[in-house]
PDB file of N, CA and C in Angstrom:
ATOM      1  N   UNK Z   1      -2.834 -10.937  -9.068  1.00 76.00           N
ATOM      2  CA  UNK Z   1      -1.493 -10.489  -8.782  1.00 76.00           C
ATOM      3  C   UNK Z   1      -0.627 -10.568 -10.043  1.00 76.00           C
ATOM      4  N   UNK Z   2      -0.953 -11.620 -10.809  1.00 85.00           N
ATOM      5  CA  UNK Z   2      -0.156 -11.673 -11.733  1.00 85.00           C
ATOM      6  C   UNK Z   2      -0.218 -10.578 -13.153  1.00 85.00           C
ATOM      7  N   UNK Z   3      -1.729  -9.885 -13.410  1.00 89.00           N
ATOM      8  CA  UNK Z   3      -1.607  -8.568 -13.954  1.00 89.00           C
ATOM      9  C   UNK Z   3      -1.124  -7.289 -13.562  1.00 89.00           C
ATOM     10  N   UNK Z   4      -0.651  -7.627 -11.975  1.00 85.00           N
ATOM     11  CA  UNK Z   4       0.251  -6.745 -11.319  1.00 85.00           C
ATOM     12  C   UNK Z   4       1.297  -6.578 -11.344  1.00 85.00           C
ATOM     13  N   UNK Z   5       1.741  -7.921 -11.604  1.00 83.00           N
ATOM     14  CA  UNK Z   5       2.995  -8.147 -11.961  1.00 83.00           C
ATOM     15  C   UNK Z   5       3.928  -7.708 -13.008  1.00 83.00           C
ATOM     16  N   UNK Z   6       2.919  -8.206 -14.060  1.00 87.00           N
ATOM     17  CA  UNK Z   6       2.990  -7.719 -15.599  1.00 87.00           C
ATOM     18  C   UNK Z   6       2.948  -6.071 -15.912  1.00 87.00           C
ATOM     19  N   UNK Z   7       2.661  -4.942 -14.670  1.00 87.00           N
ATOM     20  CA  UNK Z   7       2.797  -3.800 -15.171  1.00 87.00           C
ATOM     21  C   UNK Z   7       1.806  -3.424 -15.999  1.00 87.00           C
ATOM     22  N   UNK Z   8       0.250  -3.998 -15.027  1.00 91.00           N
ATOM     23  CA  UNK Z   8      -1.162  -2.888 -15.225  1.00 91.00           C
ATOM     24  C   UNK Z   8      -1.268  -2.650 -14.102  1.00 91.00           C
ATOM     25  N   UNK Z   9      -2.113  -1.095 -14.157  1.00 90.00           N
ATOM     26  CA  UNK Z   9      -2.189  -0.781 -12.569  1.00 90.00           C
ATOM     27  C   UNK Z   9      -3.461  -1.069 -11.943  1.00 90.00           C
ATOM     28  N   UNK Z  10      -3.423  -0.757 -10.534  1.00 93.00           N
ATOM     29  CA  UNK Z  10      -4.651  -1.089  -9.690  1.00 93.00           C
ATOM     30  C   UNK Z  10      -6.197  -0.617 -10.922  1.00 93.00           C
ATOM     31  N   UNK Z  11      -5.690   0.446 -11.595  1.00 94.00           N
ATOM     32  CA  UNK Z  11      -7.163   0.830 -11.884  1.00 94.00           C
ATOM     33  C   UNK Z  11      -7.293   0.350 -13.261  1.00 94.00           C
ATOM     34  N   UNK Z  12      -6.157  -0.416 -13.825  1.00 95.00           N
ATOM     35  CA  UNK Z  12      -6.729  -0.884 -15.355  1.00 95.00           C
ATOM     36  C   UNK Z  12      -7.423  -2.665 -15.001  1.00 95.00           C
ATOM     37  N   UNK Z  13      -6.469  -2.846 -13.365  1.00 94.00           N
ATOM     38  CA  UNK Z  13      -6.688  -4.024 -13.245  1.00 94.00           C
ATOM     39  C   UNK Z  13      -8.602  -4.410 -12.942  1.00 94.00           C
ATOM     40  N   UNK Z  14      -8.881  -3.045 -11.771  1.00 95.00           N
ATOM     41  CA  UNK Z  14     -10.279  -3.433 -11.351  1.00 95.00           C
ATOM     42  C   UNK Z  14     -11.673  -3.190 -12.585  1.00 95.00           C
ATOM     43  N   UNK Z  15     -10.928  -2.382 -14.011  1.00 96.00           N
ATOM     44  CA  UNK Z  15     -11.664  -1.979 -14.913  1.00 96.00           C
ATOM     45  C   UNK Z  15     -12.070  -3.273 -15.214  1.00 96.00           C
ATOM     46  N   UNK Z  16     -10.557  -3.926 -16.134  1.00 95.00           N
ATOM     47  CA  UNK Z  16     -11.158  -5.241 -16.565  1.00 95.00           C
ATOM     48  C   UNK Z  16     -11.440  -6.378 -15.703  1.00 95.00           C
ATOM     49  N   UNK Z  17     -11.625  -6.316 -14.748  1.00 94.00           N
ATOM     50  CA  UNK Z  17     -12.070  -7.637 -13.682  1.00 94.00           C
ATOM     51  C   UNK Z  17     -13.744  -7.053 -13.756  1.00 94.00           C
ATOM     52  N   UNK Z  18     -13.874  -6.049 -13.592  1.00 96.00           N
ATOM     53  CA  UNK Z  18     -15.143  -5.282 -13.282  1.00 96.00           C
ATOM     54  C   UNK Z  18     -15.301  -5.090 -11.581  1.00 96.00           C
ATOM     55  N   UNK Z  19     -14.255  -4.968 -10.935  1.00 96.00           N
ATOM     56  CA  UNK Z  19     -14.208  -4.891  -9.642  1.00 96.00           C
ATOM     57  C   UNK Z  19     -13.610  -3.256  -9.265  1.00 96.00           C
ATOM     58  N   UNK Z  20     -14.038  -2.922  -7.543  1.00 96.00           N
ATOM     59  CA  UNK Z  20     -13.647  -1.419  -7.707  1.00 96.00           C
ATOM     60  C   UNK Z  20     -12.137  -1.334  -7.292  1.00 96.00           C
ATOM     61  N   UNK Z  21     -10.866  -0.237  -6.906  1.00 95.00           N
ATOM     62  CA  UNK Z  21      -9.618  -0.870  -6.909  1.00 95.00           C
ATOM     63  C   UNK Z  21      -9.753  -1.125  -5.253  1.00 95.00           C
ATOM     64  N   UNK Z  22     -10.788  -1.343  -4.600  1.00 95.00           N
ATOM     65  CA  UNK Z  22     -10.648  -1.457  -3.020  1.00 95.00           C
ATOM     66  C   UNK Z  22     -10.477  -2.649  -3.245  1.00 95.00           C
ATOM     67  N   UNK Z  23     -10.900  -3.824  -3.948  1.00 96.00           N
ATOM     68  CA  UNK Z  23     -11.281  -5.358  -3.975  1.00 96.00           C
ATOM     69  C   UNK Z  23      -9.376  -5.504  -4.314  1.00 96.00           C
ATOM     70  N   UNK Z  24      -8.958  -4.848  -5.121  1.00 95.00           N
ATOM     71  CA  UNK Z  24      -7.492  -5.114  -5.891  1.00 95.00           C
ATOM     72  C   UNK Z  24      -6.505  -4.620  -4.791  1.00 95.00           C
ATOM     73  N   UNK Z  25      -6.828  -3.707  -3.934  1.00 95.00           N
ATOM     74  CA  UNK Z  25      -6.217  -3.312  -3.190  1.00 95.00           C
ATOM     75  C   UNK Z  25      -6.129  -4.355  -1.991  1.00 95.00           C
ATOM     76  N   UNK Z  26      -6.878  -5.262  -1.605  1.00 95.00           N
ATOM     77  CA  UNK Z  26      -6.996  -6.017  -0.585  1.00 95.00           C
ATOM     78  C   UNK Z  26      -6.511  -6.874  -1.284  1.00 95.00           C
ATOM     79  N   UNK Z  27      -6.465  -7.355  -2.435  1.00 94.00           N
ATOM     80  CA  UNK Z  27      -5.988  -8.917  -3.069  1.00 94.00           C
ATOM     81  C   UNK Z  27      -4.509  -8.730  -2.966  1.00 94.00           C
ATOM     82  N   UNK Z  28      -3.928  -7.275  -3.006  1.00 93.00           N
ATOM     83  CA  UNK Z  28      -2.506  -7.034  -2.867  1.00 93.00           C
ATOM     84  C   UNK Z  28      -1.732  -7.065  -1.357  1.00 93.00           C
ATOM     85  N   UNK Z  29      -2.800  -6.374  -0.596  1.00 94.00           N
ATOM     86  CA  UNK Z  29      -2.709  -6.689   0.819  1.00 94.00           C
ATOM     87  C   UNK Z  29      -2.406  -7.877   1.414  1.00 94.00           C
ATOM     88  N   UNK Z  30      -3.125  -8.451   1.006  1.00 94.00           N
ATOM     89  CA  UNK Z  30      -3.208 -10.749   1.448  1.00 94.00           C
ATOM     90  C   UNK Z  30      -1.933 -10.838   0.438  1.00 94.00           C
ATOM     91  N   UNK Z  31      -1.739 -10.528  -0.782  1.00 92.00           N
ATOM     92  CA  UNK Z  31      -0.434 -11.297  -0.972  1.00 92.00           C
ATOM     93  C   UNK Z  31       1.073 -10.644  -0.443  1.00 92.00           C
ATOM     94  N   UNK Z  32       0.977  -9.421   0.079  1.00 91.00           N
ATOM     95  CA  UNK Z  32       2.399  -9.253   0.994  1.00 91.00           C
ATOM     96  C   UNK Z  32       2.166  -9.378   2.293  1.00 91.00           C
ATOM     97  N   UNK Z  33       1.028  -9.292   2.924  1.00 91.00           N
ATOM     98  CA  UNK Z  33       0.654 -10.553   4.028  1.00 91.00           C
ATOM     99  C   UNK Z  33       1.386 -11.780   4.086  1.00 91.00           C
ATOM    100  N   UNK Z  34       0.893 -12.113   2.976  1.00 90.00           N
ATOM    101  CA  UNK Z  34       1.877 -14.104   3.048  1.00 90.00           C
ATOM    102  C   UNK Z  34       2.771 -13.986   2.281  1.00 90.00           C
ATOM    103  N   UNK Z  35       3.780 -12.706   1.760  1.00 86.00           N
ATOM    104  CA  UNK Z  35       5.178 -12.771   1.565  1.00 86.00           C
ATOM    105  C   UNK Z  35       5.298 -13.072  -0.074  1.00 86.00           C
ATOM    106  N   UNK Z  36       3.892 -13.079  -1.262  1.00 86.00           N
ATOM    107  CA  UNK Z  36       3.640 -13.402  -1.812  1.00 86.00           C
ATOM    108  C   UNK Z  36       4.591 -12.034  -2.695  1.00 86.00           C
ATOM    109  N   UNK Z  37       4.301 -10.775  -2.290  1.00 80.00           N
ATOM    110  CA  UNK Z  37       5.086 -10.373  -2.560  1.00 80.00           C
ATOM    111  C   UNK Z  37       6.099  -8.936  -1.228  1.00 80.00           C
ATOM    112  N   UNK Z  38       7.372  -9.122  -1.656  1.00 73.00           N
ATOM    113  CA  UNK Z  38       8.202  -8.926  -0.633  1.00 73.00           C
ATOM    114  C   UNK Z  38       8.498  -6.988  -0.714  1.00 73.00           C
ATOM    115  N   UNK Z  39       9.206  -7.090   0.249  1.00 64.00           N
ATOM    116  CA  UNK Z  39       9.418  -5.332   0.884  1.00 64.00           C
ATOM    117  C   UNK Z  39       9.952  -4.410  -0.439  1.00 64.00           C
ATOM    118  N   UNK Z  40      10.610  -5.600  -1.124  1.00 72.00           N
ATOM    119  CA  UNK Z  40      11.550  -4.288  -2.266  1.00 72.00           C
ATOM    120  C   UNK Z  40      10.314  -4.074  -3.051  1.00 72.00           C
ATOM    121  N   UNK Z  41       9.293  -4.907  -3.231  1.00 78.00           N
ATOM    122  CA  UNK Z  41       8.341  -4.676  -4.482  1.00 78.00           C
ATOM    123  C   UNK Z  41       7.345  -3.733  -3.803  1.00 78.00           C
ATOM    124  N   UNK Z  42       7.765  -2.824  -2.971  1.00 82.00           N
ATOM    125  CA  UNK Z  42       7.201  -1.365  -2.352  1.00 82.00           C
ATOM    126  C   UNK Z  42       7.507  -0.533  -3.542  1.00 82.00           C
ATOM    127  N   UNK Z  43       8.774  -0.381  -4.064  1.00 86.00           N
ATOM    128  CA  UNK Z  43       8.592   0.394  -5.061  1.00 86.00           C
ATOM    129  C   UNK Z  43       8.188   0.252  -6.220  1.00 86.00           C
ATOM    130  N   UNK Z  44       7.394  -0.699  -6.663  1.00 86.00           N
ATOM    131  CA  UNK Z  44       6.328  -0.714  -7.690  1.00 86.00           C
ATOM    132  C   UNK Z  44       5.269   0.334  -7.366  1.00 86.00           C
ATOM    133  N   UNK Z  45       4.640   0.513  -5.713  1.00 90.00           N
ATOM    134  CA  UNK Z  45       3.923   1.696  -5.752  1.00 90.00           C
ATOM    135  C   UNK Z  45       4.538   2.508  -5.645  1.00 90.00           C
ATOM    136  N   UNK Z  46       5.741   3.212  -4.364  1.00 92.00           N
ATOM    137  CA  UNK Z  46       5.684   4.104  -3.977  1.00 92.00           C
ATOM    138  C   UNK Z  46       7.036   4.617  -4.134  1.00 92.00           C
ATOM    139  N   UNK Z  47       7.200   6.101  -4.504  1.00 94.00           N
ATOM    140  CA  UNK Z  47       8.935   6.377  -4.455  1.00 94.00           C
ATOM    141  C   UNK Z  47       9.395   6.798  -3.180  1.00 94.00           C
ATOM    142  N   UNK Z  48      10.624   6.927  -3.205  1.00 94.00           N
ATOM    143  CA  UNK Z  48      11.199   7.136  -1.663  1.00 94.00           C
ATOM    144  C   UNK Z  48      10.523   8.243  -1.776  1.00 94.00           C
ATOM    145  N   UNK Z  49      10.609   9.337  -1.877  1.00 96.00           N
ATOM    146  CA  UNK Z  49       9.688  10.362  -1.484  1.00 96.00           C
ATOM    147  C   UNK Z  49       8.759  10.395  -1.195  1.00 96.00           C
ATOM    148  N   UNK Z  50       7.947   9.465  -1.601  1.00 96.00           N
ATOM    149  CA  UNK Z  50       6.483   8.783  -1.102  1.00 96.00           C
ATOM    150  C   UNK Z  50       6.364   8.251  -0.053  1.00 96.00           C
ATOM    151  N   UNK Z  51       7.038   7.508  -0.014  1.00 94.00           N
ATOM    152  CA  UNK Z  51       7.374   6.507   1.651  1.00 94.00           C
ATOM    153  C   UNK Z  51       7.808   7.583   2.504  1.00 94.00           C
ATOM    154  N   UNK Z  52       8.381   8.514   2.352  1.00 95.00           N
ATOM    155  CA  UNK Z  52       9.144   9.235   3.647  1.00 95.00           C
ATOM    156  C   UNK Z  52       7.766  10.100   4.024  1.00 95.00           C
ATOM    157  N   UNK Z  53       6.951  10.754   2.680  1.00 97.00           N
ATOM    158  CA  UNK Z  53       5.840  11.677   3.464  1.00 97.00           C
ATOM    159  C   UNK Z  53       4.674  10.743   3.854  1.00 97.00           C
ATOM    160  N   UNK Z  54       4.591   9.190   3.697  1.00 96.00           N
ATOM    161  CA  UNK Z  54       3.430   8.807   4.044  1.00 96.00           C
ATOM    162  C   UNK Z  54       3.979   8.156   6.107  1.00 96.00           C
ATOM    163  N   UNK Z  55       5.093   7.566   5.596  1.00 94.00           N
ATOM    164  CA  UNK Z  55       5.954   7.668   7.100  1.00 94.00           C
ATOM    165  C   UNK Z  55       5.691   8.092   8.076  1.00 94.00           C
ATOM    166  N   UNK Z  56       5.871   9.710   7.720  1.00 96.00           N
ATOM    167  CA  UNK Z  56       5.862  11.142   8.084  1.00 96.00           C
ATOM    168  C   UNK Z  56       4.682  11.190   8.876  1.00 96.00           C
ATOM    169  N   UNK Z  57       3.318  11.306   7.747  1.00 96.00           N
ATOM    170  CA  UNK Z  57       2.062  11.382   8.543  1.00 96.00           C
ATOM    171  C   UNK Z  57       1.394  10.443   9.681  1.00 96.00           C
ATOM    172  N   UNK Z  58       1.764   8.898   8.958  1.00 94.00           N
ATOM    173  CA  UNK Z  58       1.737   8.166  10.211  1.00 94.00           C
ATOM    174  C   UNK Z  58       2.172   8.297  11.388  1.00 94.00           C
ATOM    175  N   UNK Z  59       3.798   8.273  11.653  1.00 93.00           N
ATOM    176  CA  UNK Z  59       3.927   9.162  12.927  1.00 93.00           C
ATOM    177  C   UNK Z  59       3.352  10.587  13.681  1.00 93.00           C
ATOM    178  N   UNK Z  60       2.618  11.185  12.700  1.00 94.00           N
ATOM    179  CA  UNK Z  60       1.706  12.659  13.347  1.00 94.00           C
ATOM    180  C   UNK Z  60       0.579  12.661  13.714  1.00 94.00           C
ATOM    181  N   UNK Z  61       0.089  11.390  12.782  1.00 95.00           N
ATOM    182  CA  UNK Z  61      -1.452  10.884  13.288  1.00 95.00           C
ATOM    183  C   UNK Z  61      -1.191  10.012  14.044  1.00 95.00           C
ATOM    184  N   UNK Z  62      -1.783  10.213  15.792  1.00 87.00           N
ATOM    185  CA  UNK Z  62      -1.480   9.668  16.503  1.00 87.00           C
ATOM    186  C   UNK Z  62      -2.915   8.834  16.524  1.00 87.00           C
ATOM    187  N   UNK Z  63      -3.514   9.221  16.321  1.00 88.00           N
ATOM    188  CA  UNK Z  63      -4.793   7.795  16.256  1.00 88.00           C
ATOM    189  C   UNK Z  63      -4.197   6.178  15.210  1.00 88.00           C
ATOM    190  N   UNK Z  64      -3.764   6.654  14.217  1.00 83.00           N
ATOM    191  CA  UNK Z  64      -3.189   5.822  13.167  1.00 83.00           C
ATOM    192  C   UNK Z  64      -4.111   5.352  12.761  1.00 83.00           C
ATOM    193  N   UNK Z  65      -5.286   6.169  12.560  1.00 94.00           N
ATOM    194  CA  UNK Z  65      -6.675   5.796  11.413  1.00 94.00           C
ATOM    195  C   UNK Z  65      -6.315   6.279  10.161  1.00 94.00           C
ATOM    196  N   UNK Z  66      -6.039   5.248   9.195  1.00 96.00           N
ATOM    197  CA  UNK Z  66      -5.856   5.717   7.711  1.00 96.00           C
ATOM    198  C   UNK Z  66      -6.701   6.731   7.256  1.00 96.00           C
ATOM    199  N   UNK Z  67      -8.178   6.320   7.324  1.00 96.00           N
ATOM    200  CA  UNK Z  67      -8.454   7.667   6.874  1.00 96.00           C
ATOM    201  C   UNK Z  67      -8.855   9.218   7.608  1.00 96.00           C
ATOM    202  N   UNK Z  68      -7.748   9.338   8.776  1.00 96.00           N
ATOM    203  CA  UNK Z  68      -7.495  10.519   9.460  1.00 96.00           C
ATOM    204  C   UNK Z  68      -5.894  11.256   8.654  1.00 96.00           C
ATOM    205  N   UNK Z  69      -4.957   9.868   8.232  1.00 97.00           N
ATOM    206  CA  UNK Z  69      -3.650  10.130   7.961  1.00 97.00           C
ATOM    207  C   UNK Z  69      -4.305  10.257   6.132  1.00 97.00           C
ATOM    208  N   UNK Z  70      -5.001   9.656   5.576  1.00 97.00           N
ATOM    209  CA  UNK Z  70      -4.992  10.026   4.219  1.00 97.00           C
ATOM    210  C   UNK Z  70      -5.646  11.832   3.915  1.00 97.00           C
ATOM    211  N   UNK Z  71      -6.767  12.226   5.128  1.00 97.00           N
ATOM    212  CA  UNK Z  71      -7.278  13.638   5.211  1.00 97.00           C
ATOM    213  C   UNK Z  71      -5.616  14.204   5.465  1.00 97.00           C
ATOM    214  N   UNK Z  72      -4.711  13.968   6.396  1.00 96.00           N
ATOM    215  CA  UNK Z  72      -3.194  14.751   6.623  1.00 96.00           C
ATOM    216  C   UNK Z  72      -2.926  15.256   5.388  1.00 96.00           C
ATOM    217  N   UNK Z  73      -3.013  13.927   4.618  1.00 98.00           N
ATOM    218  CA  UNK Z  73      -2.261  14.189   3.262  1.00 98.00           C
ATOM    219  C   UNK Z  73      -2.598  15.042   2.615  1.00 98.00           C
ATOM    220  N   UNK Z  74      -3.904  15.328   2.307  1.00 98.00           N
ATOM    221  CA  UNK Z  74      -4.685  16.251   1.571  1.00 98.00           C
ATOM    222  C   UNK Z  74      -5.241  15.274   0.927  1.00 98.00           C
ATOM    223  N   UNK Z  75      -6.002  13.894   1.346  1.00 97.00           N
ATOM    224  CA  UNK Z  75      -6.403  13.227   0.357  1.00 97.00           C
ATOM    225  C   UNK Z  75      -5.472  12.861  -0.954  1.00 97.00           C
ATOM    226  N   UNK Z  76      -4.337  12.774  -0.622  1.00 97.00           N
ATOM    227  CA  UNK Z  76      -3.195  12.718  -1.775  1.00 97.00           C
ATOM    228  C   UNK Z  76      -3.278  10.872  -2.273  1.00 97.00           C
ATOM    229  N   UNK Z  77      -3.331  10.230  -1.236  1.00 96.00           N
ATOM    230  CA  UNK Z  77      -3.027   8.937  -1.321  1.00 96.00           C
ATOM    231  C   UNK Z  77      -4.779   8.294  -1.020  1.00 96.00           C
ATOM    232  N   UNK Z  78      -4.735   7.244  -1.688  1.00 92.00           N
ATOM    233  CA  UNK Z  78      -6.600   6.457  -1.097  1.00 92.00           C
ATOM    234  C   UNK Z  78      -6.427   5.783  -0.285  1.00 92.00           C
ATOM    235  N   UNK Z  79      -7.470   5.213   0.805  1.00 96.00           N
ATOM    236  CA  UNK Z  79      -7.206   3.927   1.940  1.00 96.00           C
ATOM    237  C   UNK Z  79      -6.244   2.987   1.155  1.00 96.00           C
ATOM    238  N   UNK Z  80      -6.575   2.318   0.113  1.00 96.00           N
ATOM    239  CA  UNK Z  80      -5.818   1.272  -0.411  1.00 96.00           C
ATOM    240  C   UNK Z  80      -4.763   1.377  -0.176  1.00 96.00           C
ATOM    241  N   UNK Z  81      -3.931   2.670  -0.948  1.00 96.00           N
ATOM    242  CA  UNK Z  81      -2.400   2.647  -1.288  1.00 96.00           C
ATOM    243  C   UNK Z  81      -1.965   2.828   0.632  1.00 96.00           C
ATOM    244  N   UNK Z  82      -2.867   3.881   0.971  1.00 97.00           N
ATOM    245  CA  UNK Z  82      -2.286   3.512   2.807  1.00 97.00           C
ATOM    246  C   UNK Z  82      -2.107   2.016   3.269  1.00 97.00           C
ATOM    247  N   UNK Z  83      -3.100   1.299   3.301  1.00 96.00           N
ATOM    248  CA  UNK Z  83      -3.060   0.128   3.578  1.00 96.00           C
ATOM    249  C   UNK Z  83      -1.640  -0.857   2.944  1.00 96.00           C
ATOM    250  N   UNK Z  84      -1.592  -0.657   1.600  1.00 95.00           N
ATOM    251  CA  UNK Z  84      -0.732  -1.205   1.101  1.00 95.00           C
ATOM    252  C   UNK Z  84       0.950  -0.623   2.233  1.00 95.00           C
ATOM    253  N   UNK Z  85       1.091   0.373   2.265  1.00 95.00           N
ATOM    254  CA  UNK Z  85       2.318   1.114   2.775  1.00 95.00           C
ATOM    255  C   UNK Z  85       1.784   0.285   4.084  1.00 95.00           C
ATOM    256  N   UNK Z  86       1.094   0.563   5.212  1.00 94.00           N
ATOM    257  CA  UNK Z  86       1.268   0.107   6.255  1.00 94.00           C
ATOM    258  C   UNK Z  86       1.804  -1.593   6.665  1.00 94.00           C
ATOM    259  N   UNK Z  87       1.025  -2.551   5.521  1.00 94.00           N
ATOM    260  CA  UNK Z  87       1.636  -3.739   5.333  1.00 94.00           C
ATOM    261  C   UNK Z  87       3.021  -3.819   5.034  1.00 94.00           C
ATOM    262  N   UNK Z  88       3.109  -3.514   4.260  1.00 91.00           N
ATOM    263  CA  UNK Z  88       4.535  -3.468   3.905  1.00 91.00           C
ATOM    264  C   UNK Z  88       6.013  -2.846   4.986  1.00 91.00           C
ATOM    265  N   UNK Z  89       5.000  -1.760   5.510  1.00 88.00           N
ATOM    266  CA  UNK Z  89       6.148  -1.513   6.884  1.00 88.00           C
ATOM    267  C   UNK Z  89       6.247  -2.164   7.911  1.00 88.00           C
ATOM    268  N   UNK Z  90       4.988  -3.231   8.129  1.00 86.00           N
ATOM    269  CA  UNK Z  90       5.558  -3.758   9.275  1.00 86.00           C
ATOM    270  C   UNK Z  90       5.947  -5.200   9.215  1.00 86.00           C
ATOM    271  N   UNK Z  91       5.920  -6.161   7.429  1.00 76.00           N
ATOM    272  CA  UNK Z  91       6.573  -6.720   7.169  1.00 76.00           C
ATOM    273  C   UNK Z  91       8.062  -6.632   7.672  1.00 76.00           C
ATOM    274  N   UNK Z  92       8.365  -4.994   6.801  1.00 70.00           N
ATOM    275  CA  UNK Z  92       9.958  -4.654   7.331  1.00 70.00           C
ATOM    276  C   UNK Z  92      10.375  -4.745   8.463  1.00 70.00           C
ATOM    277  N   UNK Z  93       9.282  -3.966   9.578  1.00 62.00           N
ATOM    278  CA  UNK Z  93       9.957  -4.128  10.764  1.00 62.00           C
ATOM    279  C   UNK Z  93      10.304  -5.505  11.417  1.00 62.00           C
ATOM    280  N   UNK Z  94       8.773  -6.706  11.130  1.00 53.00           N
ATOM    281  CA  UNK Z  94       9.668  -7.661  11.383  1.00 53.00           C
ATOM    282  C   UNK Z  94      10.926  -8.748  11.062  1.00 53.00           C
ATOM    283  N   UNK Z  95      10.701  -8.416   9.627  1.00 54.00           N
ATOM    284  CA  UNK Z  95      12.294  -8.904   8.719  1.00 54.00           C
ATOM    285  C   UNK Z  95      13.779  -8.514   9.678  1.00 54.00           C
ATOM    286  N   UNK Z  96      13.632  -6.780   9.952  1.00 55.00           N
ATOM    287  CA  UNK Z  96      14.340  -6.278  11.000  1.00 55.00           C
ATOM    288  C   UNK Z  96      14.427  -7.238  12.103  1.00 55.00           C
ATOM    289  N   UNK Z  97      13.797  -7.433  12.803  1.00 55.00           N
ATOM    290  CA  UNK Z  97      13.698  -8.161  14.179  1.00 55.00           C
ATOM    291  C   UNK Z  97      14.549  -9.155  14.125  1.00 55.00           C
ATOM    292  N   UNK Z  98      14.435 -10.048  13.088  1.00 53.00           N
ATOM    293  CA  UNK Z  98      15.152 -11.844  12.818  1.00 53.00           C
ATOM    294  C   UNK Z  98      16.216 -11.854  12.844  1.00 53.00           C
TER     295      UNK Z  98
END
């Protein structure tokens, strides 16, 4: 997390670990899981424009199988970065709730 931090990305990170970015993508997952890191640091991946069309597809894919909503996209986004967005939204929603 902390070469994440520092501003390398998923794919310079899994180069030099020698890992693929699914492994980096889950290590990011578990840390906004446990709040490790929080809702605003969404936009390190994604711009509002990003969030509104990945949003978008989630609500259209009514199965809510990532990789039914990443085919929506045109394959635009990978499981990872879905995964990442879906954590992160429902962090928000429950921050909302409190």
């Amino acid at each position: 997390m902390r070469r994440f931090q520092r501003g390398e990305t998923v794919k310079e990170i899994a180069r030099a670990c020698g890992f693929v970015r699914s492994t980096i993508h889950g290590h990011l997952v578990a840390a906004i899981q446990c709040g490790k890191l929080l809702p605003p640091s969404r936009r390190w991946f994604f711009t509002p424009a990003q969030e509104n069309e990945i949003a978008a597809a989630l609500r259209q894919v009514n199965d809510g199988r990532l990789v039914d909503v990443s085919a929506f996209l045109g394959n635009k986004y990978d499981i990872g970065e879905l995964r990442i967005f879906r954590v992160f939204a429902s962090r928000s929603r429950v921050q909302r709730r409190r």
